[in-house]
Amino acid sequence: MSSDLVFALVLVTALAFDFTNGFHDTANVVATGISTRALPPRTAVGLAALLNFVGAFISLKVATTIGTGIVSNQAVTLPVVFAGLIGAIVWNVATWRLGLPSSSSHALIGGLIGSALAASGTGVIQLDSLVSKIIVPGVLSPILAFVVASLGILVAYRLVAKLRPGPVTKSFRVGQIFSGNLLALAHGTGDAQKTMGIITLALIAHGNLPSQGFHVPFWVVASSATVIALGTYSGGWRIITTVGTRIIRMDSAQGFSAQGSGSAVILAASGLGFPLSTTHVISGGVMGAGAAKRLSAVRWGVAGNIVIAWVLTLPAAALVAGCLYLLMELLGVSTVGPVVVAIVTLALLAALGMRHLRSAPPPVREQTT
Amino acid sequence: MIGSVLAASIVDVGGLLELLWVSLAAGVGVIAVFSLSILSWSLANSRNSQGRAIAAVAYGAVCVISLLVCAAAVVLGLIALSQK
């Protein structure tokens, strides 16, 4: 009975994380398309949500990496998964509130590591897999997106250099509609799988699935896809204000190049089972497309913040999740601890949400040109 | 020496190299081919207005082929991804 309650809490929390992931990352997907006016905001966000949903059905390799490549199976219990998820959500919301760009994926992975460490010690961390599948690709991927976008925009500028700017801009805007959609698809493919991996881990810990082999049930895929799409759709409206004012000014060729390079890196990584951070890859692509034209076009201070947030996210989420697990252990890890942590987290999030609603700026008017 | 051997045994070098070349080929390739389609479309229009029909058709064909190559790259990539 108590295990069923904790399982229900884990399931709801995992889907809540999925929602915040879509909500948090919408700006990454739609930013360049909106800033170059390739698509009106409403259409861009709606399409991104739809393609996030479709993308979640394409591959399950990242879900398998999350489920089998971070901590060993015997360390995975429902309270460990629950504390990991809450740690990730708390870090995500805190960084969102502070305006720091952070990765939902790294927060989730850090959370799981922190709670497993608190529960079972260092022996359960799969260090080899963590380094080879997550840390090294995570460090290299933004650099790769930067290089791909830089080379791409240099080739593009060389090819269209002698043409009249008007038709070229219009053509690249059309290209951006497709590259933006591909990016949304890649985001759904990469990020929804992380929640699928976590829910499948919870199903194994609860005894609903065998611990041998790693099979993601269809209902898990469908629910993760639906929730990330809903998060994307609802998140966009709040983040567009930030996107409209803080993103670097780019032309449509740069937008196309940033989106194209981001999609290529994320889709290639998803196929290889590397759970990359969408935030970092797209940031790398945007900086590459900007820097290739003019180094000073990139706000290097913002780039520095992204790097600092990248370094902090995994250990900080691990610390929060580890502390939460220890707190749950003090209160009773089977039922009371998770319930108290859930209630306190929910209350804090509600308070934060109410405060944010009160201080939210008026909605952004849709651009029609 | 021992450190580099240990690093090579932990790091998935093959996977990273595949990520590197697939991302470069797909990313730069699609951006370049799409830019080529814009160039050829523009040249087709200008040749057409100059009354050079054969050149216009040739550039138009390059434009169509470029767009088809872009679409094929995306579709093939998604098919390959879904079958992994």
mmCIF file of N, CA, C and O in Angstrom, chain B:
data_model
loop_
_atom_site.group_PDB
_atom_site.id
_atom_site.type_symbol
_atom_site.label_atom_id
_atom_site.label_comp_id
_atom_site.label_asym_id
_atom_site.label_seq_id
_atom_site.Cartn_x
_atom_site.Cartn_y
_atom_site.Cartn_z
ATOM 1 N N MET B 1 50.805 8.205 -19.983
ATOM 2 C CA MET B 1 50.562 7.039 -20.848
ATOM 3 C C MET B 1 49.415 6.179 -20.286
ATOM 4 O O MET B 1 48.443 5.886 -20.959
ATOM 5 N N ILE B 2 49.573 5.825 -18.975
ATOM 6 C CA ILE B 2 48.537 5.006 -18.341
ATOM 7 C C ILE B 2 47.225 5.784 -18.300
ATOM 8 O O ILE B 2 46.152 5.244 -18.563
ATOM 9 N N GLY B 3 47.363 7.092 -18.029
ATOM 10 C CA GLY B 3 46.179 7.948 -17.973
ATOM 11 C C GLY B 3 45.434 7.985 -19.293
ATOM 12 O O GLY B 3 44.208 7.879 -19.334
ATOM 13 N N SER B 4 46.192 8.084 -20.403
ATOM 14 C CA SER B 4 45.528 8.166 -21.702
ATOM 15 C C SER B 4 44.879 6.826 -22.079
ATOM 16 O O SER B 4 43.808 6.793 -22.680
ATOM 17 N N VAL B 5 45.541 5.699 -21.690
ATOM 18 C CA VAL B 5 44.943 4.379 -21.961
ATOM 19 C C VAL B 5 43.660 4.220 -21.165
ATOM 20 O O VAL B 5 42.627 3.772 -21.675
ATOM 21 N N LEU B 6 43.719 4.658 -19.882
ATOM 22 C CA LEU B 6 42.535 4.568 -19.021
ATOM 23 C C LEU B 6 41.400 5.434 -19.579
ATOM 24 O O LEU B 6 40.248 5.003 -19.670
ATOM 25 N N ALA B 7 41.763 6.652 -20.007
ATOM 26 C CA ALA B 7 40.757 7.561 -20.566
ATOM 27 C C ALA B 7 40.133 6.953 -21.817
ATOM 28 O O ALA B 7 38.915 7.001 -22.002
ATOM 29 N N ALA B 8 40.992 6.347 -22.671
ATOM 30 C CA ALA B 8 40.478 5.749 -23.907
ATOM 31 C C ALA B 8 39.552 4.580 -23.604
ATOM 32 O O ALA B 8 38.592 4.326 -24.324
ATOM 33 N N SER B 9 39.835 3.851 -22.497
ATOM 34 C CA SER B 9 38.980 2.713 -22.175
ATOM 35 C C SER B 9 37.637 3.166 -21.604
ATOM 36 O O SER B 9 36.626 2.498 -21.738
ATOM 37 N N ILE B 10 37.626 4.332 -20.931
ATOM 38 C CA ILE B 10 36.360 4.832 -20.369
ATOM 39 C C ILE B 10 35.554 5.563 -21.433
ATOM 40 O O ILE B 10 34.358 5.372 -21.560
ATOM 41 N N VAL B 11 36.242 6.396 -22.235
ATOM 42 C CA VAL B 11 35.528 7.222 -23.215
ATOM 43 C C VAL B 11 35.138 6.382 -24.428
ATOM 44 O O VAL B 11 35.936 5.587 -24.917
ATOM 45 N N ASP B 12 33.906 6.561 -24.885
ATOM 46 C CA ASP B 12 33.400 5.839 -26.054
ATOM 47 C C ASP B 12 33.889 6.574 -27.310
ATOM 48 O O ASP B 12 33.148 7.355 -27.918
ATOM 49 N N VAL B 13 35.161 6.286 -27.682
ATOM 50 C CA VAL B 13 35.781 7.036 -28.777
ATOM 51 C C VAL B 13 35.023 6.817 -30.088
ATOM 52 O O VAL B 13 34.760 7.764 -30.840
ATOM 53 N N GLY B 14 34.642 5.567 -30.345
ATOM 54 C CA GLY B 14 33.920 5.253 -31.591
ATOM 55 C C GLY B 14 32.611 6.028 -31.686
ATOM 56 O O GLY B 14 32.299 6.622 -32.718
ATOM 57 N N GLY B 15 31.869 6.026 -30.586
ATOM 58 C CA GLY B 15 30.592 6.743 -30.561
ATOM 59 C C GLY B 15 30.774 8.236 -30.760
ATOM 60 O O GLY B 15 30.018 8.877 -31.494
ATOM 61 N N LEU B 16 31.818 8.786 -30.122
ATOM 62 C CA LEU B 16 32.061 10.224 -30.243
ATOM 63 C C LEU B 16 32.474 10.601 -31.663
ATOM 64 O O LEU B 16 32.039 11.633 -32.186
ATOM 65 N N LEU B 17 33.299 9.736 -32.277
ATOM 66 C CA LEU B 17 33.703 10.016 -33.660
ATOM 67 C C LEU B 17 32.497 9.973 -34.592
ATOM 68 O O LEU B 17 32.363 10.791 -35.505
ATOM 69 N N GLU B 18 31.591 9.003 -34.320
ATOM 70 C CA GLU B 18 30.377 8.909 -35.146
ATOM 71 C C GLU B 18 29.516 10.166 -34.959
ATOM 72 O O GLU B 18 29.003 10.729 -35.931
ATOM 73 N N LEU B 19 29.409 10.606 -33.698
ATOM 74 C CA LEU B 19 28.647 11.839 -33.424
ATOM 75 C C LEU B 19 29.261 13.019 -34.185
ATOM 76 O O LEU B 19 28.542 13.821 -34.798
ATOM 77 N N LEU B 20 30.593 13.062 -34.185
ATOM 78 C CA LEU B 20 31.317 14.161 -34.834
ATOM 79 C C LEU B 20 31.059 14.190 -36.336
ATOM 80 O O LEU B 20 30.622 15.214 -36.887
ATOM 81 N N TRP B 21 31.266 13.057 -37.000
ATOM 82 C CA TRP B 21 31.154 13.102 -38.467
ATOM 83 C C TRP B 21 29.707 13.179 -38.933
ATOM 84 O O TRP B 21 29.401 13.869 -39.906
ATOM 85 N N VAL B 22 28.802 12.520 -38.206
ATOM 86 C CA VAL B 22 27.382 12.594 -38.616
ATOM 87 C C VAL B 22 26.870 14.030 -38.451
ATOM 88 O O VAL B 22 26.199 14.569 -39.341
ATOM 89 N N SER B 23 27.222 14.659 -37.302
ATOM 90 C CA SER B 23 26.759 16.040 -37.069
ATOM 91 C C SER B 23 27.334 16.997 -38.104
ATOM 92 O O SER B 23 26.618 17.855 -38.642
ATOM 93 N N LEU B 24 28.632 16.849 -38.375
ATOM 94 C CA LEU B 24 29.276 17.743 -39.358
ATOM 95 C C LEU B 24 28.681 17.543 -40.749
ATOM 96 O O LEU B 24 28.314 18.504 -41.431
ATOM 97 N N ALA B 25 28.575 16.260 -41.155
ATOM 98 C CA ALA B 25 28.080 15.980 -42.510
ATOM 99 C C ALA B 25 26.631 16.439 -42.660
ATOM 100 O O ALA B 25 26.279 17.130 -43.629
ATOM 101 N N ALA B 26 25.787 16.061 -41.671
ATOM 102 C CA ALA B 26 24.363 16.404 -41.785
ATOM 103 C C ALA B 26 24.156 17.905 -41.609
ATOM 104 O O ALA B 26 23.441 18.540 -42.406
ATOM 105 N N GLY B 27 24.775 18.485 -40.583
ATOM 106 C CA GLY B 27 24.559 19.905 -40.299
ATOM 107 C C GLY B 27 25.084 20.800 -41.399
ATOM 108 O O GLY B 27 24.319 21.540 -42.036
ATOM 109 N N VAL B 28 26.397 20.710 -41.650
ATOM 110 C CA VAL B 28 27.000 21.588 -42.669
ATOM 111 C C VAL B 28 26.442 21.241 -44.054
ATOM 112 O O VAL B 28 26.161 22.136 -44.868
ATOM 113 N N GLY B 29 26.269 19.938 -44.311
ATOM 114 C CA GLY B 29 25.769 19.498 -45.623
ATOM 115 C C GLY B 29 24.409 20.084 -45.944
ATOM 116 O O GLY B 29 24.215 20.669 -47.021
ATOM 117 N N VAL B 30 23.479 19.963 -45.006
ATOM 118 C CA VAL B 30 22.111 20.453 -45.279
ATOM 119 C C VAL B 30 22.104 21.982 -45.420
ATOM 120 O O VAL B 30 21.447 22.530 -46.313
ATOM 121 N N ILE B 31 22.874 22.667 -44.558
ATOM 122 C CA ILE B 31 22.921 24.150 -44.645
ATOM 123 C C ILE B 31 23.504 24.560 -46.008
ATOM 124 O O ILE B 31 22.977 25.454 -46.693
ATOM 125 N N ALA B 32 24.570 23.874 -46.440
ATOM 126 C CA ALA B 32 25.217 24.209 -47.715
ATOM 127 C C ALA B 32 24.285 23.918 -48.893
ATOM 128 O O ALA B 32 24.150 24.748 -49.810
ATOM 129 N N VAL B 33 23.638 22.758 -48.864
ATOM 130 C CA VAL B 33 22.778 22.385 -50.005
ATOM 131 C C VAL B 33 21.553 23.306 -50.073
ATOM 132 O O VAL B 33 21.120 23.697 -51.164
ATOM 133 N N PHE B 34 21.013 23.689 -48.916
ATOM 134 C CA PHE B 34 19.873 24.602 -48.935
ATOM 135 C C PHE B 34 20.300 25.972 -49.483
ATOM 136 O O PHE B 34 19.569 26.595 -50.265
ATOM 137 N N SER B 35 21.498 26.417 -49.082
ATOM 138 C CA SER B 35 22.012 27.700 -49.607
ATOM 139 C C SER B 35 22.204 27.614 -51.123
ATOM 140 O O SER B 35 21.945 28.567 -51.849
ATOM 141 N N LEU B 36 22.664 26.447 -51.576
ATOM 142 C CA LEU B 36 22.834 26.228 -53.019
ATOM 143 C C LEU B 36 21.489 26.337 -53.746
ATOM 144 O O LEU B 36 21.410 26.889 -54.850
ATOM 145 N N SER B 37 20.442 25.836 -53.090
ATOM 146 C CA SER B 37 19.117 25.916 -53.725
ATOM 147 C C SER B 37 18.677 27.380 -53.860
ATOM 148 O O SER B 37 18.061 27.758 -54.858
ATOM 149 N N ILE B 38 19.003 28.209 -52.850
ATOM 150 C CA ILE B 38 18.656 29.638 -52.927
ATOM 151 C C ILE B 38 19.432 30.295 -54.071
ATOM 152 O O ILE B 38 18.874 31.056 -54.877
ATOM 153 N N LEU B 39 20.732 29.974 -54.155
ATOM 154 C CA LEU B 39 21.570 30.539 -55.215
ATOM 155 C C LEU B 39 21.047 30.139 -56.595
ATOM 156 O O LEU B 39 20.876 30.987 -57.492
ATOM 157 N N SER B 40 20.752 28.844 -56.761
ATOM 158 C CA SER B 40 20.325 28.382 -58.081
ATOM 159 C C SER B 40 18.939 28.938 -58.449
ATOM 160 O O SER B 40 18.673 29.240 -59.605
ATOM 161 N N TRP B 41 18.075 29.096 -57.425
ATOM 162 C CA TRP B 41 16.747 29.688 -57.677
ATOM 163 C C TRP B 41 16.894 31.132 -58.169
ATOM 164 O O TRP B 41 16.241 31.550 -59.135
ATOM 165 N N SER B 42 17.793 31.857 -57.505
ATOM 166 C CA SER B 42 18.031 33.246 -57.884
ATOM 167 C C SER B 42 18.613 33.330 -59.306
ATOM 168 O O SER B 42 18.181 34.166 -60.123
ATOM 169 N N LEU B 43 19.576 32.446 -59.608
ATOM 170 C CA LEU B 43 20.179 32.439 -60.943
ATOM 171 C C LEU B 43 19.158 32.032 -62.005
ATOM 172 O O LEU B 43 19.154 32.583 -63.113
ATOM 173 N N ALA B 44 18.292 31.072 -61.657
ATOM 174 C CA ALA B 44 17.249 30.645 -62.609
ATOM 175 C C ALA B 44 16.340 31.820 -62.950
ATOM 176 O O ALA B 44 15.999 32.052 -64.119
ATOM 177 N N ASN B 45 15.973 32.604 -61.936
ATOM 178 C CA ASN B 45 15.111 33.777 -62.161
ATOM 179 C C ASN B 45 15.793 34.813 -63.050
ATOM 180 O O ASN B 45 15.183 35.358 -63.972
ATOM 181 N N SER B 46 17.092 35.078 -62.743
ATOM 182 C CA SER B 46 17.777 36.119 -63.525
ATOM 183 C C SER B 46 17.986 35.667 -64.978
ATOM 184 O O SER B 46 17.834 36.452 -65.908
ATOM 185 N N ARG B 47 18.323 34.377 -65.174
ATOM 186 C CA ARG B 47 18.498 33.882 -66.554
ATOM 187 C C ARG B 47 17.171 33.903 -67.302
ATOM 188 O O ARG B 47 17.115 34.191 -68.493
ATOM 189 N N ASN B 48 16.099 33.621 -66.596
ATOM 190 C CA ASN B 48 14.776 33.630 -67.219
ATOM 191 C C ASN B 48 14.415 35.039 -67.691
ATOM 192 O O ASN B 48 13.900 35.233 -68.804
ATOM 193 N N SER B 49 14.739 36.028 -66.845
ATOM 194 C CA SER B 49 14.417 37.410 -67.240
ATOM 195 C C SER B 49 15.315 37.903 -68.376
ATOM 196 O O SER B 49 14.962 38.834 -69.095
ATOM 197 N N GLN B 50 16.484 37.242 -68.540
ATOM 198 C CA GLN B 50 17.374 37.603 -69.660
ATOM 199 C C GLN B 50 16.997 36.854 -70.938
ATOM 200 O O GLN B 50 17.668 36.984 -71.957
ATOM 201 N N GLY B 51 15.976 35.976 -70.830
ATOM 202 C CA GLY B 51 15.539 35.203 -71.991
ATOM 203 C C GLY B 51 16.405 33.992 -72.284
ATOM 204 O O GLY B 51 16.320 33.410 -73.370
ATOM 205 N N ARG B 52 17.230 33.578 -71.327
ATOM 206 C CA ARG B 52 18.086 32.404 -71.537
ATOM 207 C C ARG B 52 17.394 31.190 -70.911
ATOM 208 O O ARG B 52 17.670 30.800 -69.766
ATOM 209 N N ALA B 53 16.480 30.607 -71.685
ATOM 210 C CA ALA B 53 15.589 29.569 -71.163
ATOM 211 C C ALA B 53 16.340 28.314 -70.724
ATOM 212 O O ALA B 53 16.030 27.740 -69.668
ATOM 213 N N ILE B 54 17.317 27.886 -71.505
ATOM 214 C CA ILE B 54 18.014 26.627 -71.174
ATOM 215 C C ILE B 54 18.778 26.769 -69.860
ATOM 216 O O ILE B 54 18.709 25.902 -68.977
ATOM 217 N N ALA B 55 19.475 27.903 -69.721
ATOM 218 C CA ALA B 55 20.215 28.135 -68.464
ATOM 219 C C ALA B 55 19.241 28.225 -67.288
ATOM 220 O O ALA B 55 19.509 27.690 -66.204
ATOM 221 N N ALA B 56 18.099 28.881 -67.515
ATOM 222 C CA ALA B 56 17.108 29.018 -66.445
ATOM 223 C C ALA B 56 16.597 27.650 -66.012
ATOM 224 O O ALA B 56 16.478 27.370 -64.806
ATOM 225 N N VAL B 57 16.316 26.787 -66.993
ATOM 226 C CA VAL B 57 15.824 25.435 -66.671
ATOM 227 C C VAL B 57 16.902 24.647 -65.921
ATOM 228 O O VAL B 57 16.622 23.946 -64.935
ATOM 229 N N ALA B 58 18.152 24.794 -66.368
ATOM 230 C CA ALA B 58 19.249 24.060 -65.722
ATOM 231 C C ALA B 58 19.400 24.485 -64.260
ATOM 232 O O ALA B 58 19.496 23.650 -63.357
ATOM 233 N N TYR B 59 19.384 25.819 -64.021
ATOM 234 C CA TYR B 59 19.499 26.296 -62.637
ATOM 235 C C TYR B 59 18.266 25.896 -61.820
ATOM 236 O O TYR B 59 18.386 25.565 -60.630
ATOM 237 N N GLY B 60 17.103 25.914 -62.463
ATOM 238 C CA GLY B 60 15.875 25.484 -61.771
ATOM 239 C C GLY B 60 15.986 24.026 -61.341
ATOM 240 O O GLY B 60 15.579 23.656 -60.229
ATOM 241 N N ALA B 61 16.575 23.211 -62.239
ATOM 242 C CA ALA B 61 16.742 21.788 -61.915
ATOM 243 C C ALA B 61 17.691 21.608 -60.730
ATOM 244 O O ALA B 61 17.435 20.799 -59.824
ATOM 245 N N VAL B 62 18.773 22.417 -60.720
ATOM 246 C CA VAL B 62 19.724 22.344 -59.590
ATOM 247 C C VAL B 62 19.003 22.703 -58.289
ATOM 248 O O VAL B 62 19.187 22.058 -57.243
ATOM 249 N N CYS B 63 18.143 23.718 -58.371
ATOM 250 C CA CYS B 63 17.383 24.149 -57.187
ATOM 251 C C CYS B 63 16.489 23.017 -56.675
ATOM 252 O O CYS B 63 16.488 22.704 -55.484
ATOM 253 N N VAL B 64 15.752 22.394 -57.591
ATOM 254 C CA VAL B 64 14.830 21.315 -57.196
ATOM 255 C C VAL B 64 15.622 20.141 -56.606
ATOM 256 O O VAL B 64 15.256 19.588 -55.558
ATOM 257 N N ILE B 65 16.722 19.792 -57.283
ATOM 258 C CA ILE B 65 17.531 18.659 -56.787
ATOM 259 C C ILE B 65 18.095 18.974 -55.398
ATOM 260 O O ILE B 65 18.078 18.127 -54.503
ATOM 261 N N SER B 66 18.545 20.203 -55.204
ATOM 262 C CA SER B 66 19.086 20.592 -53.886
ATOM 263 C C SER B 66 18.031 20.447 -52.800
ATOM 264 O O SER B 66 18.304 19.913 -51.709
ATOM 265 N N LEU B 67 16.821 20.918 -53.104
ATOM 266 C CA LEU B 67 15.756 20.819 -52.103
ATOM 267 C C LEU B 67 15.413 19.359 -51.818
ATOM 268 O O LEU B 67 15.161 18.971 -50.673
ATOM 269 N N LEU B 68 15.410 18.548 -52.896
ATOM 270 C CA LEU B 68 15.128 17.117 -52.706
ATOM 271 C C LEU B 68 16.218 16.451 -51.849
ATOM 272 O O LEU B 68 15.924 15.596 -51.012
ATOM 273 N N VAL B 69 17.473 16.865 -52.079
ATOM 274 C CA VAL B 69 18.586 16.308 -51.283
ATOM 275 C C VAL B 69 18.404 16.670 -49.802
ATOM 276 O O VAL B 69 18.579 15.817 -48.914
ATOM 277 N N CYS B 70 18.018 17.915 -49.538
ATOM 278 C CA CYS B 70 17.773 18.335 -48.137
ATOM 279 C C CYS B 70 16.672 17.476 -47.506
ATOM 280 O O CYS B 70 16.830 16.965 -46.391
ATOM 281 N N ALA B 71 15.566 17.348 -48.239
ATOM 282 C CA ALA B 71 14.442 16.565 -47.705
ATOM 283 C C ALA B 71 14.855 15.114 -47.491
ATOM 284 O O ALA B 71 14.542 14.508 -46.452
ATOM 285 N N ALA B 72 15.590 14.565 -48.451
ATOM 286 C CA ALA B 72 16.016 13.161 -48.346
ATOM 287 C C ALA B 72 16.952 12.966 -47.153
ATOM 288 O O ALA B 72 16.843 11.968 -46.424
ATOM 289 N N ALA B 73 17.844 13.936 -46.917
ATOM 290 C CA ALA B 73 18.786 13.825 -45.785
ATOM 291 C C ALA B 73 18.021 13.775 -44.469
ATOM 292 O O ALA B 73 18.319 12.950 -43.597
ATOM 293 N N VAL B 74 17.004 14.640 -44.353
ATOM 294 C CA VAL B 74 16.223 14.671 -43.111
ATOM 295 C C VAL B 74 15.455 13.361 -42.935
ATOM 296 O O VAL B 74 15.483 12.737 -41.867
ATOM 297 N N VAL B 75 14.786 12.915 -44.002
ATOM 298 C CA VAL B 75 13.976 11.692 -43.909
ATOM 299 C C VAL B 75 14.862 10.482 -43.614
ATOM 300 O O VAL B 75 14.551 9.670 -42.729
ATOM 301 N N LEU B 76 15.994 10.380 -44.324
ATOM 302 C CA LEU B 76 16.895 9.239 -44.091
ATOM 303 C C LEU B 76 17.441 9.251 -42.662
ATOM 304 O O LEU B 76 17.543 8.209 -42.013
ATOM 305 N N GLY B 77 17.764 10.456 -42.181
ATOM 306 C CA GLY B 77 18.260 10.588 -40.808
ATOM 307 C C GLY B 77 17.233 10.113 -39.797
ATOM 308 O O GLY B 77 17.560 9.373 -38.862
ATOM 309 N N LEU B 78 15.974 10.499 -40.011
ATOM 310 C CA LEU B 78 14.919 10.104 -39.064
ATOM 311 C C LEU B 78 14.657 8.602 -39.138
ATOM 312 O O LEU B 78 14.435 7.951 -38.113
ATOM 313 N N ILE B 79 14.710 8.050 -40.356
ATOM 314 C CA ILE B 79 14.503 6.599 -40.500
ATOM 315 C C ILE B 79 15.632 5.851 -39.782
ATOM 316 O O ILE B 79 15.391 4.907 -39.017
ATOM 317 N N ALA B 80 16.880 6.299 -40.002
ATOM 318 C CA ALA B 80 18.026 5.648 -39.357
ATOM 319 C C ALA B 80 17.895 5.730 -37.837
ATOM 320 O O ALA B 80 18.162 4.757 -37.122
ATOM 321 N N LEU B 81 17.443 6.877 -37.354
ATOM 322 C CA LEU B 81 17.299 7.075 -35.914
ATOM 323 C C LEU B 81 16.228 6.147 -35.338
ATOM 324 O O LEU B 81 16.418 5.540 -34.278
ATOM 325 N N SER B 82 15.094 6.032 -36.037
ATOM 326 C CA SER B 82 13.995 5.220 -35.519
ATOM 327 C C SER B 82 14.316 3.734 -35.539
ATOM 328 O O SER B 82 13.699 2.948 -34.835
ATOM 329 N N GLN B 83 15.287 3.328 -36.376
ATOM 330 C CA GLN B 83 15.600 1.898 -36.463
ATOM 331 C C GLN B 83 16.729 1.494 -35.524
ATOM 332 O O GLN B 83 17.070 0.326 -35.441
ATOM 333 N N LYS B 84 17.344 2.467 -34.813
ATOM 334 C CA LYS B 84 18.454 2.122 -33.906
ATOM 335 C C LYS B 84 17.921 1.488 -32.642
ATOM 336 O O LYS B 84 16.876 1.867 -32.161
#
